[in-house]
Short mmCIF file of C-alpha atoms and ligand atoms in Angstrom, two decimals:
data_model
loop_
_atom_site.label_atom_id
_atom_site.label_comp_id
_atom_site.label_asym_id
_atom_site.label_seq_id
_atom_site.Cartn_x
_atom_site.Cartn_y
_atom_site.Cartn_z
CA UNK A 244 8.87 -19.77 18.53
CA UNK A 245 8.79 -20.96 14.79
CA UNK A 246 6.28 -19.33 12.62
CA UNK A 247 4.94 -20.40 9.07
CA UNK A 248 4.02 -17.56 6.50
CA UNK A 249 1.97 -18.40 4.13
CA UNK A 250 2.64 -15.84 0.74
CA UNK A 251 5.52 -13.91 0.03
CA UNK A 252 4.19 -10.78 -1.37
CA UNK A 253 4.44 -7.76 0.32
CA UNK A 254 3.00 -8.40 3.72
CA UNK A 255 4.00 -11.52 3.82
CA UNK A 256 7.75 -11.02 3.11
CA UNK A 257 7.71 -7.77 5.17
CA UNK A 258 6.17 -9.91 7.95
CA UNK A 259 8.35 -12.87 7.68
CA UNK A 260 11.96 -10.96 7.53
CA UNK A 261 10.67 -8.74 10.73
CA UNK A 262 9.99 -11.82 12.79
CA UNK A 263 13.25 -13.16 11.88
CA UNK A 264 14.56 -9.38 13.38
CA UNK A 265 12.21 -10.25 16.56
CA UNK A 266 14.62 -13.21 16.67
CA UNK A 267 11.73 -15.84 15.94
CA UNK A 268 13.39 -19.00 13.56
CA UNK A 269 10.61 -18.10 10.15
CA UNK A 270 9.81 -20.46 7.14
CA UNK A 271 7.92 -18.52 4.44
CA UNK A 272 6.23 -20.54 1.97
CA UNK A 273 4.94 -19.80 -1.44
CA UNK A 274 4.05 -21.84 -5.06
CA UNK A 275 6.05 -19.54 -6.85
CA UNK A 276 9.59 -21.37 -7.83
CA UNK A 277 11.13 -18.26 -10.00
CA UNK A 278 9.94 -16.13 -7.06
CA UNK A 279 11.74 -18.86 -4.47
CA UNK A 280 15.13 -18.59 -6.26
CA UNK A 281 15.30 -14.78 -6.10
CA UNK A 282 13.97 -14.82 -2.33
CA UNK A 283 16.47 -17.77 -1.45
CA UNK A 284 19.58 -15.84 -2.97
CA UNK A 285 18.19 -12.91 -0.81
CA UNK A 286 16.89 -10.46 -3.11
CA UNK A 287 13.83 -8.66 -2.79
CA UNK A 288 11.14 -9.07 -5.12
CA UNK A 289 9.94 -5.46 -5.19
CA UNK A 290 12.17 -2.04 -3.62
CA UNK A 291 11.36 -1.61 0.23
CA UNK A 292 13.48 0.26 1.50
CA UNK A 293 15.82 -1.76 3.86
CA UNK A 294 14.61 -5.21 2.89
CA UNK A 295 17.65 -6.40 0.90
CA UNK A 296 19.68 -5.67 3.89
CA UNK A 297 16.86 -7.77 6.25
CA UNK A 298 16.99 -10.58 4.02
CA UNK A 299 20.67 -10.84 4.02
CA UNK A 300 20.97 -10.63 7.23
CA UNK A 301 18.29 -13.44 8.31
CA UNK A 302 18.88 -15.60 5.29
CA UNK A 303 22.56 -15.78 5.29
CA UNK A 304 24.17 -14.60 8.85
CA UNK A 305 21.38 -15.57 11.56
CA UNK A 306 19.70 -18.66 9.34
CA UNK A 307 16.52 -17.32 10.92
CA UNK A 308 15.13 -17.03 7.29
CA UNK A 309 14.53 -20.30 5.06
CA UNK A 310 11.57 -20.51 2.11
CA UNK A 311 10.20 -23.38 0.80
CA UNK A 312 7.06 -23.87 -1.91
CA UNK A 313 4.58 -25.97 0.15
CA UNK A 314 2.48 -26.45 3.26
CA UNK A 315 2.76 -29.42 3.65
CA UNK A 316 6.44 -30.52 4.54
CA UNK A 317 6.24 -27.30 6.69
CA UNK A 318 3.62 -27.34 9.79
CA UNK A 319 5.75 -29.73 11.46
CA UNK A 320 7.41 -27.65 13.85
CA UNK A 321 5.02 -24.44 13.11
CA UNK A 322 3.85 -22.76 16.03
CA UNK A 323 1.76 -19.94 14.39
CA UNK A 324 0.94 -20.04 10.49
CA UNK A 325 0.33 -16.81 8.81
CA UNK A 326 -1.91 -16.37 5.76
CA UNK A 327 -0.65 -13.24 3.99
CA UNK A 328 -1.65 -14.20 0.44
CA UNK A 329 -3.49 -11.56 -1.69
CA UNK A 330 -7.11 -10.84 -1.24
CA UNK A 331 -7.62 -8.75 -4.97
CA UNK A 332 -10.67 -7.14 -6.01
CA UNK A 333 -12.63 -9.69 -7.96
CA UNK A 334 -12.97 -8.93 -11.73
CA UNK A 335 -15.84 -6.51 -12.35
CA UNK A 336 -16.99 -6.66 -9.15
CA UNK A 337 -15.97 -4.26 -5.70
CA UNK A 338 -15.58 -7.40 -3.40
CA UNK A 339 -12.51 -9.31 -2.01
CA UNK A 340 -11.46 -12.52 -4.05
CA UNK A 341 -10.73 -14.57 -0.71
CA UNK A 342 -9.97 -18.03 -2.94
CA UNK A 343 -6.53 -17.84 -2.08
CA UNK A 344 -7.31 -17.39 1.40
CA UNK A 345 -9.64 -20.29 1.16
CA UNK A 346 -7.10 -22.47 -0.48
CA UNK A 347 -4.33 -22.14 2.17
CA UNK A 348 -6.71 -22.90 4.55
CA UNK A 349 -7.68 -26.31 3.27
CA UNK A 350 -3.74 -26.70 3.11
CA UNK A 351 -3.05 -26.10 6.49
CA UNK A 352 -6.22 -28.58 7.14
CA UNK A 353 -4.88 -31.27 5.46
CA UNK A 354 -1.35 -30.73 7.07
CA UNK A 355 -1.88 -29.95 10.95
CA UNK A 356 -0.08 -32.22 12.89
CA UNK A 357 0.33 -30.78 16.65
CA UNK A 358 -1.26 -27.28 18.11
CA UNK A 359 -0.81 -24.69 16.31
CA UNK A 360 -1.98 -20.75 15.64
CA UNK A 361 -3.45 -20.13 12.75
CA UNK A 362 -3.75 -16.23 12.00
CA UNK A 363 -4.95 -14.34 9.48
CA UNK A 364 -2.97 -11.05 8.49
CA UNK A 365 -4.23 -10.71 4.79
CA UNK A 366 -6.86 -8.28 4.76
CA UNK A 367 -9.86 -10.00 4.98
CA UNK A 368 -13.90 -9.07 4.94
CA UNK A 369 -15.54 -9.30 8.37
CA UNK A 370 -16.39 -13.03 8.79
CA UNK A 371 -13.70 -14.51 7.00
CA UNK A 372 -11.18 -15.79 10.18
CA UNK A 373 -14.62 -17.53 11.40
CA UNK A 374 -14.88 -19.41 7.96
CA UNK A 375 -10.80 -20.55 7.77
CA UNK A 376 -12.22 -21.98 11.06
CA UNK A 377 -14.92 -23.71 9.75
CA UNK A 378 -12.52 -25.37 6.80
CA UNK A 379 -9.63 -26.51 9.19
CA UNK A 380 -12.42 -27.80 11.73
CA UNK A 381 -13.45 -29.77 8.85
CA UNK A 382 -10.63 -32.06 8.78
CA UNK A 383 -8.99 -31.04 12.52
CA UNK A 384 -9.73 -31.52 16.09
CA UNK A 385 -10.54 -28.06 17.20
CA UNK A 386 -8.34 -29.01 20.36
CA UNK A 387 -5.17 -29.47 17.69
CA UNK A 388 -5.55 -25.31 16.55
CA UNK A 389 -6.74 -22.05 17.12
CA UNK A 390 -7.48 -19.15 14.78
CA UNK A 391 -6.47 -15.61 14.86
CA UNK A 392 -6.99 -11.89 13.30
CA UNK A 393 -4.11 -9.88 13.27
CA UNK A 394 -3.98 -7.19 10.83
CA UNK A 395 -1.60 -5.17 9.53
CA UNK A 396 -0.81 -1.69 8.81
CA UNK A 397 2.48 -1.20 6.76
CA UNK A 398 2.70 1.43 4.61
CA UNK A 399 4.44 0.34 1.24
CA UNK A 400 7.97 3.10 1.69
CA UNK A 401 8.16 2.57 5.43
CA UNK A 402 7.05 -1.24 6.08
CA UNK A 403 10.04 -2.34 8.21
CA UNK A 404 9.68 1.05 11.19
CA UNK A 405 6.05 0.74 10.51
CA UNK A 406 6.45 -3.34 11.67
CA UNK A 407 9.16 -2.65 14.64
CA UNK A 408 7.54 1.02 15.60
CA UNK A 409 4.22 0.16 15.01
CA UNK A 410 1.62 2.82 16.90
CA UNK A 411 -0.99 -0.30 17.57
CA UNK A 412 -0.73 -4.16 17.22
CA UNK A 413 -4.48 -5.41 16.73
CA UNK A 414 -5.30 -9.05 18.01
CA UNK A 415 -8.71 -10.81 17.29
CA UNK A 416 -9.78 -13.88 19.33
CA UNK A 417 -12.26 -16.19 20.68
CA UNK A 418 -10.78 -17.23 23.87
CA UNK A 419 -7.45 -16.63 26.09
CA UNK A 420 -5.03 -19.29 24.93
CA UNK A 421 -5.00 -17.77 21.92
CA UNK A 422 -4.78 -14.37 23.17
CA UNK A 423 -1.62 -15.35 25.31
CA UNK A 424 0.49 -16.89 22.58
CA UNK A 425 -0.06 -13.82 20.31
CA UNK A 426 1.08 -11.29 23.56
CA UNK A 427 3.76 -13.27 23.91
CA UNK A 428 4.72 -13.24 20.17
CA UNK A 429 4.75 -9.27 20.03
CA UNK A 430 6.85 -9.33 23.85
CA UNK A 431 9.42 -7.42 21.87
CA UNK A 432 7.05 -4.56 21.67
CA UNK A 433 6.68 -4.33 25.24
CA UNK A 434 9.68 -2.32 25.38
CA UNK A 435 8.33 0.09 23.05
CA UNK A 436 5.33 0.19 25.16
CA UNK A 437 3.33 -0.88 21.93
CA UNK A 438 -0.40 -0.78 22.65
CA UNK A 439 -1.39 -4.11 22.31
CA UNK A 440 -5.35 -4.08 21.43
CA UNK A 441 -7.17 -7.63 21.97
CA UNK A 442 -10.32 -8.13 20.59
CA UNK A 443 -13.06 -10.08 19.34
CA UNK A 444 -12.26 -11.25 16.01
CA UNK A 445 -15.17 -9.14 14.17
CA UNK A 446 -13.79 -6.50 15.78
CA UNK A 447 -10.53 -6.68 14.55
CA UNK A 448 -11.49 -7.42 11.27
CA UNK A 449 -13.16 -4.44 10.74
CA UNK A 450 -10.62 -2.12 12.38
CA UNK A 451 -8.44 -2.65 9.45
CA UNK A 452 -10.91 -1.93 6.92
CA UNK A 453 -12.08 1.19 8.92
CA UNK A 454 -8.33 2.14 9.59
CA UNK A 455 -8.02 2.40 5.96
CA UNK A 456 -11.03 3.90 5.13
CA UNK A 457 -11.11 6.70 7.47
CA UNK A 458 -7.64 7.45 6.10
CA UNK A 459 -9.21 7.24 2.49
CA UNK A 460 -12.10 9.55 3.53
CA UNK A 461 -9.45 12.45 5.23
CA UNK A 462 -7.70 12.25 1.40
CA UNK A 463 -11.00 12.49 -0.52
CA UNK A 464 -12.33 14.88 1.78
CA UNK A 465 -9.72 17.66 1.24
CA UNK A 466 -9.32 16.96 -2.04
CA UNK A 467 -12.78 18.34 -3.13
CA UNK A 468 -12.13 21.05 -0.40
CA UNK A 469 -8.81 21.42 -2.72
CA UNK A 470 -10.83 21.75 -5.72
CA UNK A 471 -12.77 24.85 -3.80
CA UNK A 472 -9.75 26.13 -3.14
CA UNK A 473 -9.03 26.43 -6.49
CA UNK A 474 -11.78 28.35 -7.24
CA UNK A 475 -12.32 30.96 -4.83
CA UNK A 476 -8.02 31.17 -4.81
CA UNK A 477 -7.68 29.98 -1.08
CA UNK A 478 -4.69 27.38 -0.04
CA UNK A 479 -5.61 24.02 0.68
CA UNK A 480 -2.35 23.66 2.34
CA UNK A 481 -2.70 26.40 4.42
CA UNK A 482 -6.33 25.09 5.57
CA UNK A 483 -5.17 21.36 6.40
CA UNK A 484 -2.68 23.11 8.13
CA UNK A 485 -4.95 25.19 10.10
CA UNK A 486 -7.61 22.21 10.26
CA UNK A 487 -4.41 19.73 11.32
CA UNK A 488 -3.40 22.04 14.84
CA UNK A 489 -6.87 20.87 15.89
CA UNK A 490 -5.74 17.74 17.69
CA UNK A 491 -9.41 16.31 17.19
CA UNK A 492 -8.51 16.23 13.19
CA UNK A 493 -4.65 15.70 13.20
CA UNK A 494 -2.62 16.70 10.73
CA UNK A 495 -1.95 13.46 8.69
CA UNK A 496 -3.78 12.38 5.45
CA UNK A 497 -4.52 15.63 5.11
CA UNK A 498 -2.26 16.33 1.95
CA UNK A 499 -4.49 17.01 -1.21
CA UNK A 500 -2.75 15.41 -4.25
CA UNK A 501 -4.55 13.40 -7.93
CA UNK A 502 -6.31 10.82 -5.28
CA UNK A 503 -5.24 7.64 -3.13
CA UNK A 504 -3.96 4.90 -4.92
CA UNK A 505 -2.06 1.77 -4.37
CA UNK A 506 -2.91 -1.92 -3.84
CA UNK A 507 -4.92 -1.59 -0.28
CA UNK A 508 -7.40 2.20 -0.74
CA UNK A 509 -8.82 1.96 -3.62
CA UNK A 510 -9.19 -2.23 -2.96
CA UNK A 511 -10.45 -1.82 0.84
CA UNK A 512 -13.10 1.11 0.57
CA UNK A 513 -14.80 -0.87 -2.18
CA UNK A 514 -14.45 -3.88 -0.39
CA UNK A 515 -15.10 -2.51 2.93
CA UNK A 516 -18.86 -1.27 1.44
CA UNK A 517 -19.45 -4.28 -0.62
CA UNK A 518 -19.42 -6.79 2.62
CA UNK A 519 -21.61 -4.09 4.67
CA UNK A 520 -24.34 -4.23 1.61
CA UNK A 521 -24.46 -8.03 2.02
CA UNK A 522 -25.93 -7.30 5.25
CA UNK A 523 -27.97 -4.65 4.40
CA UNK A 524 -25.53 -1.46 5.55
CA UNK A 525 -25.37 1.07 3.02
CA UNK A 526 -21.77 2.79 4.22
CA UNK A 527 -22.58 5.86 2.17
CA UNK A 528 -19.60 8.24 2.95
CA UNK A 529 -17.11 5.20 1.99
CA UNK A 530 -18.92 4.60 -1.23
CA UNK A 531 -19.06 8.58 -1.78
CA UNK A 532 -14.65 8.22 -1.14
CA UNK A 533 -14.39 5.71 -3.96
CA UNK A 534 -16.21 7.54 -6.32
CA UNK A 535 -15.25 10.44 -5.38
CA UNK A 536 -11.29 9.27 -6.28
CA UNK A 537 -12.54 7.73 -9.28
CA UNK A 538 -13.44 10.84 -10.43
CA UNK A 539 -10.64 12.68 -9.86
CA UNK A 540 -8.56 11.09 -12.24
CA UNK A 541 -10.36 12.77 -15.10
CA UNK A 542 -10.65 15.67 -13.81
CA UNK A 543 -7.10 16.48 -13.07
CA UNK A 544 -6.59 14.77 -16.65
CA UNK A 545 -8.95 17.36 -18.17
CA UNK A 546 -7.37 20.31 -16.20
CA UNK A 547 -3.77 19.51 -17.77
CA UNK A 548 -5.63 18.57 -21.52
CA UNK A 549 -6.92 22.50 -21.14
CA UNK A 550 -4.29 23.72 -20.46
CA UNK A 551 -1.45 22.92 -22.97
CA UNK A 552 -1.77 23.02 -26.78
CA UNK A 553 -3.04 19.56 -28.74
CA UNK A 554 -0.71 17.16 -30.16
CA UNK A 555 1.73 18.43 -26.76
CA UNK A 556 4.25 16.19 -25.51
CA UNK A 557 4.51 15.91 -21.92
CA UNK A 558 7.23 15.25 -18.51
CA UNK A 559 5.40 13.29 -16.57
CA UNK A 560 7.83 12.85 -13.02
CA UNK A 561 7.02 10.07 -10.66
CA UNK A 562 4.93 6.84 -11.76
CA UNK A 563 4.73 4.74 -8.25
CA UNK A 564 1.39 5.03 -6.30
CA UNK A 565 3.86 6.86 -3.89
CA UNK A 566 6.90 7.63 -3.49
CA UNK A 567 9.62 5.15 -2.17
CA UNK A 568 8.26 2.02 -4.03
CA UNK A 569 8.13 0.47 -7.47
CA UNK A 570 4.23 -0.26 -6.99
CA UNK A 571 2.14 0.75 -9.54
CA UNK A 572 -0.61 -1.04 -9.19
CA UNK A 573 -3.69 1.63 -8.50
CA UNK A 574 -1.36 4.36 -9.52
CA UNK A 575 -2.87 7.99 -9.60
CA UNK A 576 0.11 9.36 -11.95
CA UNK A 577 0.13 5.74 -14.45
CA UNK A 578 -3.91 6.51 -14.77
CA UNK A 579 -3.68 9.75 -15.24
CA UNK A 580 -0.50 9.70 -17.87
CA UNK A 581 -2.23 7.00 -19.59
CA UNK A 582 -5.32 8.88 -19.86
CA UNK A 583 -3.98 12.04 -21.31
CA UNK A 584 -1.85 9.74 -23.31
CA UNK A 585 -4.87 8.29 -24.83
CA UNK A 586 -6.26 12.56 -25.69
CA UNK A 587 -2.98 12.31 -28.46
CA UNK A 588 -0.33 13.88 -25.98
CA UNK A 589 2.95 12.36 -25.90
CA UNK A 590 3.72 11.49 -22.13
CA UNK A 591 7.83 11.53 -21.41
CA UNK A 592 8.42 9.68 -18.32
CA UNK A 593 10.35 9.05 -15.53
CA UNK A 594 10.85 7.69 -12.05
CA UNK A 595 13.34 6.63 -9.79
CA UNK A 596 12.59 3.16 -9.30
CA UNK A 597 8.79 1.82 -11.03
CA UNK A 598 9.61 2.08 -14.53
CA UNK A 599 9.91 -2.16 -15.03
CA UNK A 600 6.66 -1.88 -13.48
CA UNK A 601 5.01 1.09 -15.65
CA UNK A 602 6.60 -0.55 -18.48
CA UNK A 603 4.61 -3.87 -18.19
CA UNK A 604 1.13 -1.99 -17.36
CA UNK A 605 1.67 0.38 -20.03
CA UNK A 606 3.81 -0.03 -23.06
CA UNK A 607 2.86 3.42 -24.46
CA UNK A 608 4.76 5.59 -22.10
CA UNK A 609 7.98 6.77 -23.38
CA UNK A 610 10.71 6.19 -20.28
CA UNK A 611 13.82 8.83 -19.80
CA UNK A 612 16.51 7.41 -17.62
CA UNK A 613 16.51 11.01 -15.36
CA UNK A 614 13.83 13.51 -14.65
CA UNK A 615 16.11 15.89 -17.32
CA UNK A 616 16.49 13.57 -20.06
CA UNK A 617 12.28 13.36 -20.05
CA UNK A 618 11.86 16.96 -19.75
CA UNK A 619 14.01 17.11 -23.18
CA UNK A 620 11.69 18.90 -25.90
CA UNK A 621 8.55 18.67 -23.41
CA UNK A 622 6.11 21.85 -23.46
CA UNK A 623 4.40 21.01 -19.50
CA UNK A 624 6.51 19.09 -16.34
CA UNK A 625 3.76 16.80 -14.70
CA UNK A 626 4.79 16.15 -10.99
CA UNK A 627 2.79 13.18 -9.81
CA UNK A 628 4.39 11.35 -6.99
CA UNK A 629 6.62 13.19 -4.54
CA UNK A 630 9.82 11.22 -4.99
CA UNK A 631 12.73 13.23 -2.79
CA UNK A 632 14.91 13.79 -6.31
CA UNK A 633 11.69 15.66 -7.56
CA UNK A 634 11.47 18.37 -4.46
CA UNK A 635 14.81 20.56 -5.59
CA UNK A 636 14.91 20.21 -9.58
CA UNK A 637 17.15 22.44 -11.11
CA UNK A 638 15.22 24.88 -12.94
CA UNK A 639 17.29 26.92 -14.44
CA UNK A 640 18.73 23.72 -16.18
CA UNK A 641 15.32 22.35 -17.22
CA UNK A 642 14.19 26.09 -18.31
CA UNK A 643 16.67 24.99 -21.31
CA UNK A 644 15.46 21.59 -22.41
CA UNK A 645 11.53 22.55 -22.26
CA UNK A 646 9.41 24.07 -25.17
CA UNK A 647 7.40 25.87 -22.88
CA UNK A 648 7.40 26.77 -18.95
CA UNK A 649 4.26 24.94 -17.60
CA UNK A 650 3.71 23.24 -14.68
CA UNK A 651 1.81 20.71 -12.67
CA UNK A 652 2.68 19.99 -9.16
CA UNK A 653 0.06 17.51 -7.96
CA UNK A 654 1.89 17.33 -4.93
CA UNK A 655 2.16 20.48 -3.69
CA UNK A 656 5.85 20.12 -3.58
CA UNK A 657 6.94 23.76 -5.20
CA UNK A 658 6.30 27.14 -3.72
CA UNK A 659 4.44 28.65 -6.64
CA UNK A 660 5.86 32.18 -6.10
CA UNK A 661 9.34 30.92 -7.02
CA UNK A 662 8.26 29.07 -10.17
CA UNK A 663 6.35 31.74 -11.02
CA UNK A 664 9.41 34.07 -11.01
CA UNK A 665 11.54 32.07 -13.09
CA UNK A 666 8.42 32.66 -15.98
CA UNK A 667 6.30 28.93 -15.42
CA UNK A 668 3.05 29.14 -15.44
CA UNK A 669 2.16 27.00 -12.26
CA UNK A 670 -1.00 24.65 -11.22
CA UNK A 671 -0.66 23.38 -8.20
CA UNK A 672 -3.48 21.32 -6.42
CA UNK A 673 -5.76 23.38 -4.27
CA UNK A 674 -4.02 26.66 -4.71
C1 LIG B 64 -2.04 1.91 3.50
C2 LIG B 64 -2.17 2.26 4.99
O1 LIG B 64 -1.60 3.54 5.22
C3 LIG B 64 -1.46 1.20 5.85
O2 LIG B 64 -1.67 1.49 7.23
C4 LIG B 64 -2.07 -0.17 5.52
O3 LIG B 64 -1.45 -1.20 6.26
C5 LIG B 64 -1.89 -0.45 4.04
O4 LIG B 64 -2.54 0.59 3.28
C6 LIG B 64 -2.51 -1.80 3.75
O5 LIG B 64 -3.72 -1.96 3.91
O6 LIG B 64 -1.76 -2.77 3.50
P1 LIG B 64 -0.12 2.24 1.64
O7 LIG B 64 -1.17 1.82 0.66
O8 LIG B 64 1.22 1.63 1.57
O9 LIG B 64 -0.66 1.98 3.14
O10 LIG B 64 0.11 3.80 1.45
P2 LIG B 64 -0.37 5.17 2.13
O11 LIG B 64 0.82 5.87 2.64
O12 LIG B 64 -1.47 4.96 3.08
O13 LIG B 64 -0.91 5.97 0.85
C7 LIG B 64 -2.03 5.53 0.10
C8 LIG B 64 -2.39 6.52 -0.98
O14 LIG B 64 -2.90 7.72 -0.41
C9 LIG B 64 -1.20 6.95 -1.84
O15 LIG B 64 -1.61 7.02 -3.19
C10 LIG B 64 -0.84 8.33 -1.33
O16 LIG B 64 -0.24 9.15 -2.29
C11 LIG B 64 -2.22 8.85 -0.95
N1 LIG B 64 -2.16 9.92 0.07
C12 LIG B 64 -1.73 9.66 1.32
C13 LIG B 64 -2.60 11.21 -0.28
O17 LIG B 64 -3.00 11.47 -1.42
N2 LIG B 64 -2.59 12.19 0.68
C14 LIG B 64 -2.16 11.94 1.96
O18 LIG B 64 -2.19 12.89 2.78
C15 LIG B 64 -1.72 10.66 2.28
#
């Protein structure tokens, strides 16, 4: 089968470089020349784990990888055509900016030659696989193509397992043909006995932006039962532990921390209740989540301003949305370092692999090449992403470089009893 993938940003490339692993011969396409050259010498734009190593091996040893920067020399031979471009929050305003959705589908209208699959796999508002339908059909036979939902759900850190392991492939269609070429695309599943869901392409749609809502909802949710925790001096993790056992909850998403961030949770819940208020659906728990998070910044911002001396400077460890990628964008730890940054405290920082990227969105930070160097002359440590080289610091070595023993583990990463015997005084989240 020979597949087309429109955009080569995250889901796209991801996408693209695991078909190629499925065995499937994969063009992916994008305007972006500077970006083409990097991809075509087989580097990664942004750190994945395990993506350099997928990219060599399809680009150079199998030749199952090629890119190329348009459409339109491209559908030839195209069996399915991805669109994976970005769907961003518009300026000042919660919905989905779908133009460049829009745009590759008047592309792929202009350039269908024989059947083909088209499929959508950015996230997309309810509605939206219906309208690409309505611009090919424009300009196409509807006998010449058939469109798709198929969304995805990487997580940025563990993209590639999350593609080959995944726990649910989600396919959206209005009738069988296309339902049969998109089982037989994810065959290589079977193995894994991959549940395979097919169904309507509303349905679909939404799944995704439920999926990720839900998921947003279980963080916001025991946050504020972290911030109770705090108060009456309970454990959050001990009660997402004890809520987790209870199969009907499960234990994941349960980890209070500074609030979801990243470039799909904050993006999707506002998105998510923006389309349902165009048709008169007010989703009032997802519009409580985002505001909720939003909130959250400054109030973990305050709690560290009141707790250390004015005119402080500041370690702040771990700038990435999460940890195992050099994403920033939505970042819990960049908005809350620049916000205390902006109260007059000097913020030291580090992290292991986003510091180009906290660099460009903020020129203010000051960036230590090691989590030691930044501690250097700093009178709090600021944990906020869980980064592996963060969980067994050395204390007794960073005891030496502080001005004073305080600190804030966001994450939950430290057993307070410990720090607290080596003379830090210790905030954690929820405890
Ligand atoms: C998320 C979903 O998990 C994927 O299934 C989905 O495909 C993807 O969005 C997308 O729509 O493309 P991702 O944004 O990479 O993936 O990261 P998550 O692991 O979901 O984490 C999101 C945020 O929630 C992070 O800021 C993380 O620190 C925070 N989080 C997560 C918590 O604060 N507590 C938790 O228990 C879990």
């Amino acid at each position: 089968m020979n597949l087309t993938i429109v955009g080569t940003g995250y889901v796209g490339l991801v996408t693209g470089a695991c078909f190629a692993e499925f065995g499937y011969s994969v063009t992916c396409i994008d305007k972006d020349n500077e970006r083409l050259e990097k991809l075509k010498s087989g580097k990664c734009p942004f750190f994945e784990p395990g993506m350099d190593e997928l990219l060599d091996k399809h680009i150079n040893k199998t030749k199952l990888l090629s890119f190329a920067s348009s459409v339109k020399s491209n559908l030839d031979n195209a069996d399915i055509i991805f669109i994976t471009v970005g769907t961003p929050t518009r300026r000042l305003e919660d919905e989905a900016d779908l133009s460049f959705v829009w745009q590759v589908a008047e592309e792929i209208s202009e350039n269908i030659k024989k059947y083909c699959l088209v499929v959508t796999k950015s996230t997309v508002p309810v509605g939206t696989t219906r309208e690409v339908k309505k611009i090919i059909s424009n300009k196409v036979d509807q006998k010449f193509f058939d469109v798709v939902s198929n969304p995805e759900f990487l997580r940025e850190g563990s993209a590639i397992d999350d593609f080959i392991r995944p726990d649910r492939v989600v396919i959206g269609t209005d009738n069988q043909k296309s339902e049969n070429i998109m089982r037989e695309l994810y065959r290589p599943l079977f193995l894994k006995e991959t549940p395979i869901l097919a169904t309507s392409i509303e349905t679909s749609e939404i799944i995704k932006y439920a999926s990720n809502s839900f998921l947003a909802t279980k963080i916001a949710f025991i946050n504020e039962v972290a911030d109770l925790c705090e108060v009456v001096g309970a454990d959050v993790q001990q009660v997402a532990r004890g809520m987790g056992i209870d199969k009907r909850i499960g234990s994941k998403f349960l980890n209070a921390g500074p609030g979801f961030g990243g470039s799909c949770f904050p993006k999707d819940v506002k998105a998510f209740a923006s389309t349902a208020k165009k048709k008169n659906i007010d989703l009032s728990i997802i519009n409580a989540v985002n505001k909720s998070n939003q909130d959250r910044i400054n109030k973990i911002s305050n709690k560290i301003i009141s707790k250390i001396k004015n005119n402080s400077t500041v370690t702040f460890l771990g700038l990435s949305f999460k940890p195992n990628t050099d994403d920033v964008r939505d970042s819990t730890s960049m908005k809350i370092a620049s916000t205390i940054f902006e109260k007059g405290i000097k913020v030291q920082c580090y992290d292991p692999e986003a510091m180009d990227n906290a660099k460009k969105e903020n020129s203010n930070l000051i960036l230590f090449n090691s989590a030691y160097e930044a501690c250097e002359g700093s009178s709090a440590i600021i944990i906020g992403t869980e980064w592996n080289e963060f969980r067994a610091l050395n204390f007794e070595k960073i005891s030496k470089l502080l001005k004073e023993k305080i600190i804030f583990d966001l994450r939950n990463i430290y057993i307070p009893e410990n720090l607290k015997e080596m003379g830090y005084e210790y905030y954690g989240t929820g405890k």
